[in-house]
mmCIF file of C-alpha atoms in Angstrom:
data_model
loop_
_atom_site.group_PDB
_atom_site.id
_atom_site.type_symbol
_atom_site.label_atom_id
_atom_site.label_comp_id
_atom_site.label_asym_id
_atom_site.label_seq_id
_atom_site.Cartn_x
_atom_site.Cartn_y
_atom_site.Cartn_z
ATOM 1 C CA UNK A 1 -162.580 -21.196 -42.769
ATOM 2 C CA UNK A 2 -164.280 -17.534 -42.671
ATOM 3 C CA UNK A 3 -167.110 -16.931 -41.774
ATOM 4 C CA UNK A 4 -168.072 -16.466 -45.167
ATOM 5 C CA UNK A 5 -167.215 -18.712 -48.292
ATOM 6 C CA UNK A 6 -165.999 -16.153 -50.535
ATOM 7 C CA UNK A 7 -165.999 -17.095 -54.214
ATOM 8 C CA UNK A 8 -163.827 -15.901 -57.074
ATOM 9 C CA UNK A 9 -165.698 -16.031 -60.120
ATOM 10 C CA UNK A 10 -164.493 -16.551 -63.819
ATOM 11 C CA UNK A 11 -167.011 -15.485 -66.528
ATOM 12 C CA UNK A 12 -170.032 -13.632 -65.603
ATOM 13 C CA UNK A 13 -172.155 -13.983 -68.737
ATOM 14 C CA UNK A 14 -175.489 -15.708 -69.129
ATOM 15 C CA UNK A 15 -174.750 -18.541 -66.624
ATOM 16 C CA UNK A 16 -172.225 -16.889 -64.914
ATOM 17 C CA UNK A 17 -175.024 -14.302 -63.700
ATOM 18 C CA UNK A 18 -177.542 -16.879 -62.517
ATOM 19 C CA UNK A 19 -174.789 -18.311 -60.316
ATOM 20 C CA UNK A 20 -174.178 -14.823 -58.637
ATOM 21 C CA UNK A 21 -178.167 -14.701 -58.305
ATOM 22 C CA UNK A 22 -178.081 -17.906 -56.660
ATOM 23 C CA UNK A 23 -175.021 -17.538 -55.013
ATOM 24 C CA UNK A 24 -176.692 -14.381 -53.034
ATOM 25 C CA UNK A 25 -179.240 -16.624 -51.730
ATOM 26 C CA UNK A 26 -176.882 -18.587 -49.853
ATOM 27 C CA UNK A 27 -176.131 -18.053 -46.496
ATOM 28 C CA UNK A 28 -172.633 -16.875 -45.329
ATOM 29 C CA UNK A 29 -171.517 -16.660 -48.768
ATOM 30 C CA UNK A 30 -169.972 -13.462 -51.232
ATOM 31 C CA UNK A 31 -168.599 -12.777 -54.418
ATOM 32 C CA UNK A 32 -165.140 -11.351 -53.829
ATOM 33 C CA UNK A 33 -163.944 -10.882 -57.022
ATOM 34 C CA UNK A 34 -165.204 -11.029 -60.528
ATOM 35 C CA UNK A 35 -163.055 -11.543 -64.174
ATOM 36 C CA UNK A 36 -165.318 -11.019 -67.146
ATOM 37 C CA UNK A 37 -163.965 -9.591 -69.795
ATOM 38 C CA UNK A 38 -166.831 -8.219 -71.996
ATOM 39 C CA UNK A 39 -168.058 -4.620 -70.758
ATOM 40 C CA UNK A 40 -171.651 -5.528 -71.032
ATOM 41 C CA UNK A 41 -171.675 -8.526 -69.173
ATOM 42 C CA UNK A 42 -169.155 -7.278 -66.331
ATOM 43 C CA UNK A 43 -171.607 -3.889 -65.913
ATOM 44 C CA UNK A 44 -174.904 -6.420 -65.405
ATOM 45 C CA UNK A 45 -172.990 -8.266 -62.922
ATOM 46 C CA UNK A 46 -171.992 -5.201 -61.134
ATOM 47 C CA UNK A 47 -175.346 -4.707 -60.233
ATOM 48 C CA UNK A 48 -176.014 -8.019 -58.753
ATOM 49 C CA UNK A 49 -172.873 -7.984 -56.633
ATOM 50 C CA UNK A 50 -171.751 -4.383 -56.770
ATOM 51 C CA UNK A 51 -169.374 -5.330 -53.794
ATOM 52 C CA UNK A 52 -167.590 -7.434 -56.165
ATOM 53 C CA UNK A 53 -163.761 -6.438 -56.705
ATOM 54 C CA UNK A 54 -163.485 -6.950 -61.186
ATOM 55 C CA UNK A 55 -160.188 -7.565 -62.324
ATOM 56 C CA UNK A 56 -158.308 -8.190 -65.887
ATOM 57 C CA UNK A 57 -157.527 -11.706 -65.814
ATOM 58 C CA UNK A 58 -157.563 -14.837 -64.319
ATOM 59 C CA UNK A 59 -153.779 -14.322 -62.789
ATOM 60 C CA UNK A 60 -155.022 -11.202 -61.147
ATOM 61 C CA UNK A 61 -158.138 -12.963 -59.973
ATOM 62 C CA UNK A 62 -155.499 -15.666 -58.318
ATOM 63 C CA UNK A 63 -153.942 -12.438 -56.905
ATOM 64 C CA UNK A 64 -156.978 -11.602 -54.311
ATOM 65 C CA UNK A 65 -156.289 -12.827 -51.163
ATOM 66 C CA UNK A 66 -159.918 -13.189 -49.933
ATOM 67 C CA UNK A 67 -160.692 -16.620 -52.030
ATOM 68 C CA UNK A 68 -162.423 -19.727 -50.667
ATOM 69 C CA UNK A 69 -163.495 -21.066 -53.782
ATOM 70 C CA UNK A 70 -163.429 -20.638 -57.599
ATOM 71 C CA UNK A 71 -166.426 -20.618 -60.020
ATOM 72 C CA UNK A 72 -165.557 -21.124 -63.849
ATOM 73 C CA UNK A 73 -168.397 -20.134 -66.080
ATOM 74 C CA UNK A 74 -166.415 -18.987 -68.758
ATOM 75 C CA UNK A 75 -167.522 -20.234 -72.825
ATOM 76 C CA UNK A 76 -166.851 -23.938 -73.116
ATOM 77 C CA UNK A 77 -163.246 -24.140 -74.745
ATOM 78 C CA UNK A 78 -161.473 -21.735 -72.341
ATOM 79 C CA UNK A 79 -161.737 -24.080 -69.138
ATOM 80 C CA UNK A 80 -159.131 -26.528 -69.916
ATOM 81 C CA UNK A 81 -156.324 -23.782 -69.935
ATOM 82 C CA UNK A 82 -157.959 -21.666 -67.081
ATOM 83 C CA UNK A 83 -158.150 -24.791 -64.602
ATOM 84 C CA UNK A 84 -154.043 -25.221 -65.673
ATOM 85 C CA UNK A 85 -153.817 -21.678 -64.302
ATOM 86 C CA UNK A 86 -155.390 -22.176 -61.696
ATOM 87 C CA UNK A 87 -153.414 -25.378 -60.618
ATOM 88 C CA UNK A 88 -150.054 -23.959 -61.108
ATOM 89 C CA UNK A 89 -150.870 -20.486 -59.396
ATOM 90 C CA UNK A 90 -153.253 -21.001 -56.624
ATOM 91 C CA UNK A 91 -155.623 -24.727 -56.653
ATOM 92 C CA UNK A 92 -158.260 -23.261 -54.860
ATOM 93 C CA UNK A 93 -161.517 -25.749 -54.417
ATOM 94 C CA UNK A 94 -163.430 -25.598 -58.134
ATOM 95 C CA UNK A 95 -166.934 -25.717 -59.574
ATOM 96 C CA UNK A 96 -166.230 -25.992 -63.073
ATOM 97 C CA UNK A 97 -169.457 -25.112 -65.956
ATOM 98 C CA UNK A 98 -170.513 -27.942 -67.947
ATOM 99 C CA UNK A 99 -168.739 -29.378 -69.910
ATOM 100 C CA UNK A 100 -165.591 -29.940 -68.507
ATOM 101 C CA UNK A 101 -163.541 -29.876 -72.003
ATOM 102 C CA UNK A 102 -164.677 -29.768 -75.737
ATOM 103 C CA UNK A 103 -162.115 -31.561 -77.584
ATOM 104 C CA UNK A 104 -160.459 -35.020 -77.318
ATOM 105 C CA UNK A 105 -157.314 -33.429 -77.376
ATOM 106 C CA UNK A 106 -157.659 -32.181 -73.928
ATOM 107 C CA UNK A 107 -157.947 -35.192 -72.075
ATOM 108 C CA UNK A 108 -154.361 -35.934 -71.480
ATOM 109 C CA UNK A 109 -154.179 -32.245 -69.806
ATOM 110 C CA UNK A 110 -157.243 -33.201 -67.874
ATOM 111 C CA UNK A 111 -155.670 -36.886 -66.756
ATOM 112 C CA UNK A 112 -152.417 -34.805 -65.496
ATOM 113 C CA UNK A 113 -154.903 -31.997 -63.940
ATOM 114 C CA UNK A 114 -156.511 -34.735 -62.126
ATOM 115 C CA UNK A 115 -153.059 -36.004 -60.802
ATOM 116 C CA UNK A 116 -151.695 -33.211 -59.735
ATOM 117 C CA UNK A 117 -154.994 -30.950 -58.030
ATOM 118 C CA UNK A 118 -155.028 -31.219 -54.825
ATOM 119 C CA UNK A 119 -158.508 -29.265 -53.421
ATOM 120 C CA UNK A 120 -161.984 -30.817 -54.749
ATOM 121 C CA UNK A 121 -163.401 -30.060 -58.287
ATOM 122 C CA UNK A 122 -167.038 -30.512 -58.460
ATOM 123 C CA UNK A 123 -168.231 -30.387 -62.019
ATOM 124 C CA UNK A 124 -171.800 -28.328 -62.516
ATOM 125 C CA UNK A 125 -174.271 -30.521 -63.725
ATOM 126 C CA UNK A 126 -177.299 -28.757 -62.523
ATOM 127 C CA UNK A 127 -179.999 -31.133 -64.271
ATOM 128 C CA UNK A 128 -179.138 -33.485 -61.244
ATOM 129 C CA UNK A 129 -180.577 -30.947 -58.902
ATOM 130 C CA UNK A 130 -184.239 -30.183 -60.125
ATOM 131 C CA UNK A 131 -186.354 -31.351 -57.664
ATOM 132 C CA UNK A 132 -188.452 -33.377 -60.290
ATOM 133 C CA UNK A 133 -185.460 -35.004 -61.799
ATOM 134 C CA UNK A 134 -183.715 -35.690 -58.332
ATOM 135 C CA UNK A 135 -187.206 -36.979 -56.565
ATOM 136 C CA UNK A 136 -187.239 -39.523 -60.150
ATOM 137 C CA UNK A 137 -183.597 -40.712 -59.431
ATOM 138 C CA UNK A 138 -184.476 -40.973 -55.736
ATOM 139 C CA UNK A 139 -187.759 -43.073 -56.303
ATOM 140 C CA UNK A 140 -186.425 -44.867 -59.943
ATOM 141 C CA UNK A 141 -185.238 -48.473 -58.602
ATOM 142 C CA UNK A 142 -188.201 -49.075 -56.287
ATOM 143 C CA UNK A 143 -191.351 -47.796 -58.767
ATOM 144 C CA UNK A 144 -189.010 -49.752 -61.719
ATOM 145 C CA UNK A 145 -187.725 -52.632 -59.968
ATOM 146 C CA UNK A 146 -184.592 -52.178 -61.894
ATOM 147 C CA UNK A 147 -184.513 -50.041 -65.053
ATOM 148 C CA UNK A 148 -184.312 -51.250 -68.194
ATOM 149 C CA UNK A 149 -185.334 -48.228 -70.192
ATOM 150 C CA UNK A 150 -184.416 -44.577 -69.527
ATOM 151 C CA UNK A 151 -185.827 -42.319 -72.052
ATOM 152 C CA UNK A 152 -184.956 -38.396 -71.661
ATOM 153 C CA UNK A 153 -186.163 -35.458 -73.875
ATOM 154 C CA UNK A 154 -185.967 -32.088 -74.424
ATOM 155 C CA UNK A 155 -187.730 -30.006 -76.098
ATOM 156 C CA UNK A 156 -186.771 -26.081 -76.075
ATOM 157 C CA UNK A 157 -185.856 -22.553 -77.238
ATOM 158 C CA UNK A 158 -182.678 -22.542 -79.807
ATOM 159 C CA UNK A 159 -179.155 -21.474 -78.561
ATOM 160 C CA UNK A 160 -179.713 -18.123 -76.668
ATOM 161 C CA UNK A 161 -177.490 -15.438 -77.977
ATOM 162 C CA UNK A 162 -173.692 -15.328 -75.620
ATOM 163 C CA UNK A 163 -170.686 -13.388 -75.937
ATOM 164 C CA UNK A 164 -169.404 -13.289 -79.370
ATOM 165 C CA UNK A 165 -171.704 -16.335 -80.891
ATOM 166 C CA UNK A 166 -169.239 -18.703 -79.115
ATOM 167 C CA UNK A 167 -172.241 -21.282 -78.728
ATOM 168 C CA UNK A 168 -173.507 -21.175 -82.533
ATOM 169 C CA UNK A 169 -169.921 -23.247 -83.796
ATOM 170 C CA UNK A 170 -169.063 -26.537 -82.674
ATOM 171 C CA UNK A 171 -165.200 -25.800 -82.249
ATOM 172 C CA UNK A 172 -165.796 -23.966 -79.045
ATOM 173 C CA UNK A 173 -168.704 -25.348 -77.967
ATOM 174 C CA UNK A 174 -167.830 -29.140 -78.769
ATOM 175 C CA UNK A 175 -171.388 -29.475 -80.702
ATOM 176 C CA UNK A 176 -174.378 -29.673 -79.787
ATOM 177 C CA UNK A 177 -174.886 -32.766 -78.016
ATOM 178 C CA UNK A 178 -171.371 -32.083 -75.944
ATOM 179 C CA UNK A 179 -172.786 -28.481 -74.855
ATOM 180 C CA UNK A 180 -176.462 -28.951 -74.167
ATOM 181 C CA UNK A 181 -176.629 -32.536 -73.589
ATOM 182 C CA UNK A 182 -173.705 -33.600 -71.612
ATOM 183 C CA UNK A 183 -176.486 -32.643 -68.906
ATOM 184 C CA UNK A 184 -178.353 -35.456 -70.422
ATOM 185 C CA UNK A 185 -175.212 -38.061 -70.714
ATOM 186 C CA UNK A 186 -174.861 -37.410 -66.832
ATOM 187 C CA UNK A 187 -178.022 -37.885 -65.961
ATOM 188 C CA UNK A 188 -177.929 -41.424 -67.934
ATOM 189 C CA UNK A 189 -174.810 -42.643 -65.837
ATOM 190 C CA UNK A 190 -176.454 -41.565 -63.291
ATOM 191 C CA UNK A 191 -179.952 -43.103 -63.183
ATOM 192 C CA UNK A 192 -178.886 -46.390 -64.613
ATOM 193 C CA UNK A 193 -175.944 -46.627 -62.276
ATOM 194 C CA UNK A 194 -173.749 -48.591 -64.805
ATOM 195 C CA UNK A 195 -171.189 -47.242 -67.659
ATOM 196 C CA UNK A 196 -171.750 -46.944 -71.420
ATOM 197 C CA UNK A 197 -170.925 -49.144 -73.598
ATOM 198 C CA UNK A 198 -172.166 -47.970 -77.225
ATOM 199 C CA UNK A 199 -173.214 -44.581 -78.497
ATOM 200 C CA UNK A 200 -175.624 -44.187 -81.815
ATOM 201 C CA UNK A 201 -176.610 -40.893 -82.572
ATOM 202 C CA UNK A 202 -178.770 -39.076 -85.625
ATOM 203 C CA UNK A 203 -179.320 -34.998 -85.619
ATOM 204 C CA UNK A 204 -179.272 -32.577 -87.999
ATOM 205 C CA UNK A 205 -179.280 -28.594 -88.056
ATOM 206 C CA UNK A 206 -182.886 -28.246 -89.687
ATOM 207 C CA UNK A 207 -184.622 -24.551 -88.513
ATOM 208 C CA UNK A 208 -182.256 -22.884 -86.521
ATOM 209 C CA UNK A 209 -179.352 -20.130 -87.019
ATOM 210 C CA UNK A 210 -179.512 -21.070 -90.628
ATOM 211 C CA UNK A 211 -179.766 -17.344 -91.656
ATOM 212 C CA UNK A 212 -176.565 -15.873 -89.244
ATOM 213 C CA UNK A 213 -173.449 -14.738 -90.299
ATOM 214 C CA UNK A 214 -170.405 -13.993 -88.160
ATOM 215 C CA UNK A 215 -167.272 -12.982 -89.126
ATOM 216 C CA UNK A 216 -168.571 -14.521 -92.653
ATOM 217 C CA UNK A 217 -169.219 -17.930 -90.913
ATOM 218 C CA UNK A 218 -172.484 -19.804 -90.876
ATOM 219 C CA UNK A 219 -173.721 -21.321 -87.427
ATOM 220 C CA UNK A 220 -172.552 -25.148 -87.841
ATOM 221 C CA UNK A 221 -174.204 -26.799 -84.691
ATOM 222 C CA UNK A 222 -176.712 -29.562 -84.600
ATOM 223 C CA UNK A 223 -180.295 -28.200 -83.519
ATOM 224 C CA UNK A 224 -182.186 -31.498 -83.369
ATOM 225 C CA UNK A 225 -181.554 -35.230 -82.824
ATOM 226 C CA UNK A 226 -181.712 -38.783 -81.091
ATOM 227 C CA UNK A 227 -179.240 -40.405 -79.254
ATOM 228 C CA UNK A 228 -179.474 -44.468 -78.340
ATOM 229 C CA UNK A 229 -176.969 -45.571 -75.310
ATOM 230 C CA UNK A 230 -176.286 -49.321 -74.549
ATOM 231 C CA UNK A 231 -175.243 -49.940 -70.939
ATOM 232 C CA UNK A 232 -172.871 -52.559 -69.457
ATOM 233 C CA UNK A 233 -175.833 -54.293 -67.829
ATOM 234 C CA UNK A 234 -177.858 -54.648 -71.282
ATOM 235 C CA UNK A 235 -180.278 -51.827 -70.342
ATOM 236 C CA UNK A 236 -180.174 -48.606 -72.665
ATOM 237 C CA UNK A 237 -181.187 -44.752 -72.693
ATOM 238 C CA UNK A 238 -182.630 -42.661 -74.955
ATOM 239 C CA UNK A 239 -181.767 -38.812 -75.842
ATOM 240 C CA UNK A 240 -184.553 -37.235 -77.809
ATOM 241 C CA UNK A 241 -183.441 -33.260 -78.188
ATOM 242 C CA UNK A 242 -185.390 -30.859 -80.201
ATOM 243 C CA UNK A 243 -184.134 -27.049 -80.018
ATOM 244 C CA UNK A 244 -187.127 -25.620 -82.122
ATOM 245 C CA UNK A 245 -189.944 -26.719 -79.936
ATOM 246 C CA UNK A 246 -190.474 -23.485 -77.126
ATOM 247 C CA UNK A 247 -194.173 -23.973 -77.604
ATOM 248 C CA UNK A 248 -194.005 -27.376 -75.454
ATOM 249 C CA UNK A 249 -195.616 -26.949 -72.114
ATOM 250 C CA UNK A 250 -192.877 -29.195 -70.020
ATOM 251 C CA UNK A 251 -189.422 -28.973 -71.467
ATOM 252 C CA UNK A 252 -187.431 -31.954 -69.779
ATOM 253 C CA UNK A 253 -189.368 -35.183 -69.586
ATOM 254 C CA UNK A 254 -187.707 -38.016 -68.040
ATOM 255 C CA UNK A 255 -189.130 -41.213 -68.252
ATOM 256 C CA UNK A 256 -187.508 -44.780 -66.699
ATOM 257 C CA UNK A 257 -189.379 -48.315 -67.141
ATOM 258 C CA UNK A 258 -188.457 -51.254 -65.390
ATOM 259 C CA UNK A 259 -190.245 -54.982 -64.984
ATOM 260 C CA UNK A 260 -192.638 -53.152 -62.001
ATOM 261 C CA UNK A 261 -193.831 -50.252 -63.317
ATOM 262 C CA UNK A 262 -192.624 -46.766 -64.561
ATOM 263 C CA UNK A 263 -191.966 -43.509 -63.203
ATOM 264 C CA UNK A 264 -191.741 -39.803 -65.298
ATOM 265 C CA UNK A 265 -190.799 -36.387 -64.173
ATOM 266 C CA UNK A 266 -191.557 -33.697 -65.834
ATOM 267 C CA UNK A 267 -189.948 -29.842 -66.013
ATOM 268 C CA UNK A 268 -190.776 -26.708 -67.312
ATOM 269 C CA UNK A 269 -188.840 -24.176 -69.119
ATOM 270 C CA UNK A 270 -187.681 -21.171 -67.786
ATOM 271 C CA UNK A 271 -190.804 -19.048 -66.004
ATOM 272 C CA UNK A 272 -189.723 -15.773 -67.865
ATOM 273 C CA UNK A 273 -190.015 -17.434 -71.404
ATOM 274 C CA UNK A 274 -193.870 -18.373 -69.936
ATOM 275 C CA UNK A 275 -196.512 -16.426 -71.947
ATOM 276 C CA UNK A 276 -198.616 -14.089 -69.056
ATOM 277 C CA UNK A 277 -201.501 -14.468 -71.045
ATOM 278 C CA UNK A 278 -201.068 -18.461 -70.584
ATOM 279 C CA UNK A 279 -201.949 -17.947 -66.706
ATOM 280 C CA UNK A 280 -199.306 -19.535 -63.928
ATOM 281 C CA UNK A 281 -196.681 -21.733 -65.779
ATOM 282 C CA UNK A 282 -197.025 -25.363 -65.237
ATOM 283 C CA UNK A 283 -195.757 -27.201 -61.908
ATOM 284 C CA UNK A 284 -193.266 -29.526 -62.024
ATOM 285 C CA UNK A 285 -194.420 -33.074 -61.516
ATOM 286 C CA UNK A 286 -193.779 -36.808 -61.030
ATOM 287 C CA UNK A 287 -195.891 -39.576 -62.036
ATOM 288 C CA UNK A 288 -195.379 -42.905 -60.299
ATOM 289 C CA UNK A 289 -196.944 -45.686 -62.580
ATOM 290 C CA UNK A 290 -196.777 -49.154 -61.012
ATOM 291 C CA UNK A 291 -197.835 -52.421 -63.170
ATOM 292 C CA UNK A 292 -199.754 -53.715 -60.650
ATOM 293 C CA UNK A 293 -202.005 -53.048 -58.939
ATOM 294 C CA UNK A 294 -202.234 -50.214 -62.076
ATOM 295 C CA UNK A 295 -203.235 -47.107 -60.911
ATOM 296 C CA UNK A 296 -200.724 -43.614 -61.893
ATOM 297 C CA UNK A 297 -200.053 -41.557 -59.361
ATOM 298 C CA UNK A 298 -199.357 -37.662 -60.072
ATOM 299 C CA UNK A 299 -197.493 -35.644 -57.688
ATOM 300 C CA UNK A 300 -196.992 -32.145 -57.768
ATOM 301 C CA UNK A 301 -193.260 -30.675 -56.891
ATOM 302 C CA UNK A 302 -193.514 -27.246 -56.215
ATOM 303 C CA UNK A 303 -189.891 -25.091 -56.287
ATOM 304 C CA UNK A 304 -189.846 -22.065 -53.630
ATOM 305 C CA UNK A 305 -190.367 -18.951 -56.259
ATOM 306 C CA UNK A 306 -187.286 -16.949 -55.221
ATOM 307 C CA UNK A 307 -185.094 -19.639 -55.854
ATOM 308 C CA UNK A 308 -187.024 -20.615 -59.318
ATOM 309 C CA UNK A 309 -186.551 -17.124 -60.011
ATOM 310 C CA UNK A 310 -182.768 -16.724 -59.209
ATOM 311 C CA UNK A 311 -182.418 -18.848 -62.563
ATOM 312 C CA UNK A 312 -183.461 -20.630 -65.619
ATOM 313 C CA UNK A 313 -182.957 -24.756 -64.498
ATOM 314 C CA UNK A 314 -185.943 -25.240 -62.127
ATOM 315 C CA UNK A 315 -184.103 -24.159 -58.419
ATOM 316 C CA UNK A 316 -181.120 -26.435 -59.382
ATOM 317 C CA UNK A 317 -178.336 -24.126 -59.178
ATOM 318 C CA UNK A 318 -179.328 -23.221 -55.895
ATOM 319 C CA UNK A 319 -179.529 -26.507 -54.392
ATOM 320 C CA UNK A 320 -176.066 -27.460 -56.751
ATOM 321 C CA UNK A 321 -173.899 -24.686 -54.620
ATOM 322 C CA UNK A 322 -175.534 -25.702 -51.288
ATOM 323 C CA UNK A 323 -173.581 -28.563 -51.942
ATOM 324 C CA UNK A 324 -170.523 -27.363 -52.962
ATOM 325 C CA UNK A 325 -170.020 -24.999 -50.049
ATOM 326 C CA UNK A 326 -170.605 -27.789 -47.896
ATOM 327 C CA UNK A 327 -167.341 -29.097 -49.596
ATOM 328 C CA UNK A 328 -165.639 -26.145 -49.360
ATOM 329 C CA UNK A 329 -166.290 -26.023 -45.641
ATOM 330 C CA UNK A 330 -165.370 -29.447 -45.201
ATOM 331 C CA UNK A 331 -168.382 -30.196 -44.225
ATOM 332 C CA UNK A 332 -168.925 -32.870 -47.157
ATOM 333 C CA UNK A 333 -166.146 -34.878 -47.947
ATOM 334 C CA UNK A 334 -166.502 -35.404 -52.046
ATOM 335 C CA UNK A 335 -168.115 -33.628 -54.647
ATOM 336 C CA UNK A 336 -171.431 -35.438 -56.050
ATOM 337 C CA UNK A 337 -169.894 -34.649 -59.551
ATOM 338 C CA UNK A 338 -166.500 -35.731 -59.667
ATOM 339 C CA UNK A 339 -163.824 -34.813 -62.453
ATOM 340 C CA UNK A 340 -164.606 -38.414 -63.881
ATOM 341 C CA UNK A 341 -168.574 -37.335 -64.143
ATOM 342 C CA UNK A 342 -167.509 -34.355 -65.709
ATOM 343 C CA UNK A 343 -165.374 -36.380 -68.375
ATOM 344 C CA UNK A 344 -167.239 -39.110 -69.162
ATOM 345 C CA UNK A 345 -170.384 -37.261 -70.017
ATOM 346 C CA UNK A 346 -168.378 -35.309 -72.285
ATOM 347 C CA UNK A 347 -166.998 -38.104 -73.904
ATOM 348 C CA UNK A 348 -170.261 -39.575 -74.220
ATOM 349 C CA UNK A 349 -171.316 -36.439 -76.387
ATOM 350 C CA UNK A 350 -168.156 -36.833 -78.326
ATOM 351 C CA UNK A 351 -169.515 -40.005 -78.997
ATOM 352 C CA UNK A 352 -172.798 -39.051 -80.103
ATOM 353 C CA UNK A 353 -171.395 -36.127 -82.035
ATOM 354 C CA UNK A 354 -168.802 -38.638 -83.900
ATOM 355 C CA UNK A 355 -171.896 -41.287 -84.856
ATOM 356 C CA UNK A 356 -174.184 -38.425 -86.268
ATOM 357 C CA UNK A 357 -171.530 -37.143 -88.399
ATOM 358 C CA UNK A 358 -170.399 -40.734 -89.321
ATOM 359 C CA UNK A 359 -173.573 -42.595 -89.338
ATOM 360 C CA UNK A 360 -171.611 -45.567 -87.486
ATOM 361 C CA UNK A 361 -171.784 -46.485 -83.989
ATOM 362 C CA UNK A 362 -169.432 -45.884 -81.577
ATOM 363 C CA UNK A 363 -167.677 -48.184 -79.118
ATOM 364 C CA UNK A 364 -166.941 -46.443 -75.586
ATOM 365 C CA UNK A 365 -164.723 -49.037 -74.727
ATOM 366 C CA UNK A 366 -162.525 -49.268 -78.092
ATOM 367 C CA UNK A 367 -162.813 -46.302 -80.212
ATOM 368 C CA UNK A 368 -160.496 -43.136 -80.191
ATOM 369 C CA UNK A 369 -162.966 -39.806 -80.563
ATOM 370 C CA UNK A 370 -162.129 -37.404 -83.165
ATOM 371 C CA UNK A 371 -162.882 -33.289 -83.724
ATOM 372 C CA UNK A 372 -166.108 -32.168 -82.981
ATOM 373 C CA UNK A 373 -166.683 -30.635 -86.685
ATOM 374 C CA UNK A 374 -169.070 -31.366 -88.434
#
C-alpha cells in the first residue's frame, strides 16, 4: 500500500463534495481522479481538490493507475450499473452512497455482484457515525435493559435542489423513504440487533415541490410520513419523517425504551442552515433516563468544528472514511456496513414505500416488492 490511500471518485455533486471536504481531513489520503459529468459541479470540486486528475467516464476513471479505492456518489439509480463496471474492469475496494439500489429489479445483479467482487464494499450509511447517534447505540442495551421500543424522527428542510431534479421523482431516487430513510432502516437493524419482520407505512406529498415542473413532470415523491417495523424478537421501531419542518431546533431524535429506563440522542441540522441571529446552534446531546432510581441525565456531545464543518451529517462522514481506509489498508478486516446492510435497508424502504401506496402491510419474509411509483 502507498503511502497515501488514493481515491477515485464517481460523482462530485452535493454529497460527492462533502466527501472530498472530509476526505482532505484525513491523513495520508488524496483524490486522484475525479468523473463528474455536470460542468458546474466538476468546476466546485476543482477547487477543493484542484490536484484532482477529471476524466469522461467511469472506464477512463478505471484507466488511472494511481487508485486505492473507489467512492460512488453518483444520483441513486446509476450505482447498480457503475459497480458492474467496476467489477468487470478493475474491483477496486468500494464505498458505495446510500442506497445501494432503487429498484427490486436490481437485486439479482446485486446477488451476482456480491458473488463475484472480490475487494470489500462498505456501504455509506453515515447516520451510524454521529457521535450522538453512535454514543445511543453504544449505551442502548445497558440504560434499556433490552429494547423494546425504538422510535426515530426527523424533522427537516425539503429535498435540496441536485443535478437535473434527479431526487424530486421516485424512479431514480426509489421514493422517499428508500432515499432519505434507508439511513433510518439501518439504523433500526442496527440498534435492535434483530431482522424485520413487517413493514406498515403512511406518507403523503402534502407542502413540498407541489408547484415544479421539469421536463413537464410534477415532483412525485413522498414529503412526510410514519413508518411502524415489527422485529423478529417482538420489539418494533418507529419512523416519524417530516420534510417541511426546518424550523425544529434538533433534526434527528432518536429515542429507545426498554424495561430499565430510556435513552434519546438528539442532532441538529446542518450549522449553515442555523439562523446567526439565533446565537450558536444547539449541541448535540444524549439523555440517559433510568426507571429507577429516576433521575435524567443530559450529556452534552460536542463535534470538533472543522470536521462539523467539512459537512452537513454532524462529523459523520469524517469518522465513516476513517473507517474505510482502515479497510483499505488492511488494517480492519470487514466493513461495518456490509453489502447485506446496504440491501436490506433498501428493501426495508421498498417496503415502506409499497404499504403507503397500498395501504396493506408488508411481509419481509414472504412478499415480492414491486416499482417504487407511486
Amino acid at each position: 500500500m502507498p503511502a497515501k490511500v488514493r481515491y477515485g471518485v464517481i460523482g462530485c455533486g452535493m454529497m460527492g463534495q462533502e466527501h472530498l471536504r472530509n476526505i482532505a481531513l484525513l491523513p495520508d489520503t488524496k483524490v486522484t481522479a475525479i468523473f463528474e459529468p455536470d460542468a458546474d459541479m466538476a468546476k466546485a470540486s476543482a477547487d477543493l481538490v484542484p490536484e484532482a486528475m477529471f476524466v469522461g467516464s467511469v472506464a477512463e476513471l478505471l484507466d488511472v493507475e494511481a487508485l486505492d479505492c473507489i467512492l460512488i456518489a453518483s444520483p441513486n439509480h446509476c450505482h447498480v450499473p457503475q459497480m458492474e463496471e467496476i467489477r468487470q474492469k478493475r474491483p477496486l475496494p468500494l464505498l458505495i452512497e446510500k442506497p445501494l439500489f432503487t429498484d427490486p429489479k436490481d437485486l439479482a445483479e446485486l446477488e451476482a455482484f456480491k458473488a463475484a467482487y472480490p475487494a470489500p464494499v462498505w456501504v455509506a450509511m453515515e447516520y451510524r457515525y454521529m457521535p450522538p447517534i453512535a454514543a445511543l447505540i453504544e449505551q442502548a442495551e445497558e440504560a434499556t435493559g433490552g429494547i423494546r421500543m425504538l422510535t426515530i424522527r426527523e424533522h427537516r428542510f425539503p429535498f435540496l435542489d441536485k443535478v437535473g431534479a434527479w431526487n424530486r421523482f421516485n424512479r431514480y431516487s426509489g421514493g422517499t423513504f428508500v432515499e432519505k430513510c434507508c439511513h433510518f432502516f439501518d439504523l433500526m437493524r442496527l440498534i435492535m440487533k434483530c431482522e424485520p419482520v413487517r413493514v406498515m407505512a403512511s406518507g403523503g406529498q402534502d407542502a413540498n415541490h407541489k408547484d415544479e415542473t421539469y421536463d413537464g413532470e410534477q415532483p412525485d415523491v413522498l414529503d412526510n410520513g410514519y413508518v411502524i417495523v415489527d422485529f423478529e424478537n417482538g420489539s418494533r421501531a418507529m419512523l416519524e419523517l417530516c420534510m417541511f419542518a426546518e424550523g425544529s431546533r434538533y433534526q434527528e431524535e432518536v429515542v429507545a425504551i426498554g424495561p430499565e429506563g430510556k435513552i434519546e440522542a438528539f442532532v441538529p441540522g446542518p450549522g449553515r442552515f442555523w439562523p446567526q441571529d439565533l446565537g450558536e446552534p444547539p449541541v448535540p446531546q444524549l439523555v440517559v433516563s433510568p426507571r429507577n432510581p429516576k433521575g435524567p441525565r443530559q450529556i452534552d456531545i460536542p463535534v470538533d468544528p472543522t470536521i462539523l464543518d467539512a459537512g452537513d451529517h454532524n462529523g459523520s462522514t469524517f469518522y465513516q472514511h476513517e473507517g474505510f481506509v482502515a479497510v483499505v489498508r488492511g488494517v480492519k478486516e470487514v466493513p461495518d456496513v456490509t453489502l447485506d446492510d446496504g440491501r436490506l435497508a433498501v428493501e426495508m424502504g421498498l417496503a415502506a414505500q409499497q404499504s403507503a401506496r397500498t395501504g396493506q402491510a408488508v411481509s419481509m419474509i414472504t412478499s415480492k416488492l414491486s416499482s417504487v411509483a407511486c
